[in-house]
């Protein structure tokens, strides 16, 4: 279907969206009206993080649906959300349509300042030592 230029988009949805299905689902959009000559692009959308957590099932909110639909209609490339892949990229990935191959959702962790953390630990330990001294005095006063 990719070689025939029928696949238009792959849209990832949140986990636990459908009754009895706890795994994330995906929609594959096919368009028979796409030009048959040449190889077109395929839009990948990671809509798996836009939802409201429900008690038994997760729920796609109106704003989540709108974002997916607007992204699809405009064929928008949004960092960490959507990517318009060329046929050659898909071919290089051996026609694997796994969304994370195309949409990078990696978030770098904030760098930790070790000097500040050690300073905070020292302050907490000093406060703990003061509290222990007070506790010993209170216990002595109570006869323990």
Short mmCIF file of C-alpha atoms in Angstrom, two decimals:
data_model
loop_
_atom_site.label_atom_id
_atom_site.label_comp_id
_atom_site.label_asym_id
_atom_site.label_seq_id
_atom_site.Cartn_x
_atom_site.Cartn_y
_atom_site.Cartn_z
CA UNK A 1 0.00 0.00 0.00
CA UNK A 2 2.94 2.31 0.60
CA UNK A 3 4.53 1.41 -2.72
CA UNK A 4 1.17 2.01 -4.39
CA UNK A 5 1.06 5.48 -2.75
CA UNK A 6 -2.21 4.80 -0.93
CA UNK A 7 -1.09 5.43 2.67
CA UNK A 8 -1.66 9.06 3.62
CA UNK A 9 -1.17 9.10 7.40
CA UNK A 10 -0.50 7.05 10.53
CA UNK A 11 -2.02 8.50 13.70
CA UNK A 12 -1.10 7.16 17.13
CA UNK A 13 -3.80 7.30 19.80
CA UNK A 14 -3.57 7.00 23.60
CA UNK A 15 -3.63 3.69 25.45
CA UNK A 16 -6.84 2.47 27.07
CA UNK A 17 -8.99 4.53 24.71
CA UNK A 18 -11.28 1.72 23.59
CA UNK A 19 -13.24 -0.59 25.86
CA UNK A 20 -11.31 -3.77 26.62
CA UNK A 21 -8.15 -2.57 24.90
CA UNK A 22 -5.42 -1.27 27.19
CA UNK A 23 -2.79 -0.84 24.48
CA UNK A 24 -2.38 2.27 22.33
CA UNK A 25 -4.22 2.17 19.01
CA UNK A 26 -3.29 3.66 15.66
CA UNK A 27 -5.29 4.88 12.70
CA UNK A 28 -4.01 4.37 9.20
CA UNK A 29 -5.53 6.78 6.68
CA UNK A 30 -5.61 5.59 3.07
CA UNK A 31 -6.41 7.85 0.12
CA UNK A 32 -7.19 6.24 -3.23
CA UNK A 33 -7.20 9.66 -4.91
CA UNK A 34 -3.49 10.24 -4.34
CA UNK A 35 -1.43 10.40 -7.51
CA UNK A 36 -0.55 6.90 -8.60
CA UNK A 37 2.66 7.98 -10.26
CA UNK A 38 5.55 8.68 -7.94
CA UNK A 39 5.89 8.10 -4.26
CA UNK A 40 4.18 10.52 -1.89
CA UNK A 41 4.82 11.48 1.67
CA UNK A 42 3.18 9.93 4.73
CA UNK A 43 2.21 12.00 7.75
CA UNK A 44 2.96 10.48 11.16
CA UNK A 45 1.12 11.95 14.17
CA UNK A 46 1.80 10.99 17.78
CA UNK A 47 -1.50 11.79 19.47
CA UNK A 48 -0.82 9.36 22.30
CA UNK A 49 -0.16 12.00 24.94
CA UNK A 50 -3.23 14.19 24.40
CA UNK A 51 -6.09 12.78 26.44
CA UNK A 52 -8.02 12.97 29.70
CA UNK A 53 -7.60 10.06 32.05
CA UNK A 54 -10.91 8.40 32.84
CA UNK A 55 -11.80 5.83 35.47
CA UNK A 56 -12.23 2.87 33.09
CA UNK A 57 -11.12 4.39 29.79
CA UNK A 58 -9.11 7.37 28.65
CA UNK A 59 -10.96 10.07 26.73
CA UNK A 60 -9.91 12.14 23.73
CA UNK A 61 -10.93 15.69 24.53
CA UNK A 62 -12.30 18.04 21.88
CA UNK A 63 -8.99 19.96 21.83
CA UNK A 64 -7.04 16.70 21.29
CA UNK A 65 -9.25 15.72 18.37
CA UNK A 66 -8.99 19.22 16.90
CA UNK A 67 -5.19 19.14 17.10
CA UNK A 68 -5.04 15.77 15.34
CA UNK A 69 -7.51 16.83 12.64
CA UNK A 70 -5.84 20.22 12.05
CA UNK A 71 -2.41 18.60 11.86
CA UNK A 72 -3.70 16.04 9.38
CA UNK A 73 -5.54 18.54 7.19
CA UNK A 74 -2.60 20.96 7.06
CA UNK A 75 0.03 18.20 6.83
CA UNK A 76 1.83 20.16 9.55
CA UNK A 77 5.17 19.18 10.98
CA UNK A 78 5.10 19.88 14.71
CA UNK A 79 8.16 19.17 16.84
CA UNK A 80 7.64 16.08 19.03
CA UNK A 81 4.12 15.61 17.61
CA UNK A 82 4.08 15.05 13.85
CA UNK A 83 6.39 14.42 10.91
CA UNK A 84 5.87 14.25 7.16
CA UNK A 85 8.07 11.38 5.99
CA UNK A 86 9.30 10.96 2.43
CA UNK A 87 8.89 7.61 0.71
CA UNK A 88 12.68 7.13 0.78
CA UNK A 89 12.76 7.47 4.59
CA UNK A 90 10.06 4.85 4.97
CA UNK A 91 11.87 2.57 2.55
CA UNK A 92 15.15 3.03 4.49
CA UNK A 93 13.25 1.95 7.62
CA UNK A 94 12.19 -1.20 5.77
CA UNK A 95 8.59 0.09 5.58
CA UNK A 96 8.29 0.01 9.36
CA UNK A 97 5.43 2.39 10.26
CA UNK A 98 6.22 2.58 13.98
CA UNK A 99 5.54 6.23 14.86
CA UNK A 100 8.60 6.71 17.14
CA UNK A 101 10.83 6.00 14.11
CA UNK A 102 9.61 9.26 12.60
CA UNK A 103 8.34 11.44 15.47
CA UNK A 104 11.03 12.05 18.08
CA UNK A 105 9.31 12.55 21.45
CA UNK A 106 12.49 12.35 23.54
CA UNK A 107 12.63 15.01 26.27
CA UNK A 108 16.02 15.82 27.72
CA UNK A 109 16.17 15.83 31.47
CA UNK A 110 17.12 19.01 33.23
CA UNK A 111 20.79 19.15 34.15
CA UNK A 112 21.44 18.74 37.87
CA UNK A 113 23.79 21.16 39.60
CA UNK A 114 25.70 18.84 41.95
CA UNK A 115 27.19 21.72 43.95
CA UNK A 116 23.72 23.12 44.72
CA UNK A 117 22.35 19.68 45.59
CA UNK A 118 25.27 19.02 47.97
CA UNK A 119 24.73 22.43 49.58
CA UNK A 120 21.04 21.62 50.09
CA UNK A 121 21.93 18.21 51.60
CA UNK A 122 24.37 19.89 54.02
CA UNK A 123 21.66 22.39 55.08
CA UNK A 124 19.15 19.57 55.65
CA UNK A 125 21.69 17.59 57.69
CA UNK A 126 22.47 20.67 59.83
CA UNK A 127 18.74 21.20 60.42
CA UNK A 128 18.37 17.51 61.31
CA UNK A 129 21.23 17.77 63.82
CA UNK A 130 19.55 20.78 65.49
CA UNK A 131 16.22 18.91 65.63
CA UNK A 132 17.90 15.85 67.19
CA UNK A 133 19.57 18.04 69.84
CA UNK A 134 16.18 19.58 70.70
CA UNK A 135 14.57 16.13 70.84
CA UNK A 136 17.26 14.87 73.23
CA UNK A 137 16.68 17.88 75.48
CA UNK A 138 12.89 17.32 75.46
CA UNK A 139 13.31 13.61 76.22
CA UNK A 140 15.74 14.41 79.08
CA UNK A 141 13.24 16.94 80.44
CA UNK A 142 10.54 14.24 80.35
CA UNK A 143 12.83 11.79 82.15
CA UNK A 144 13.71 9.49 79.28
#
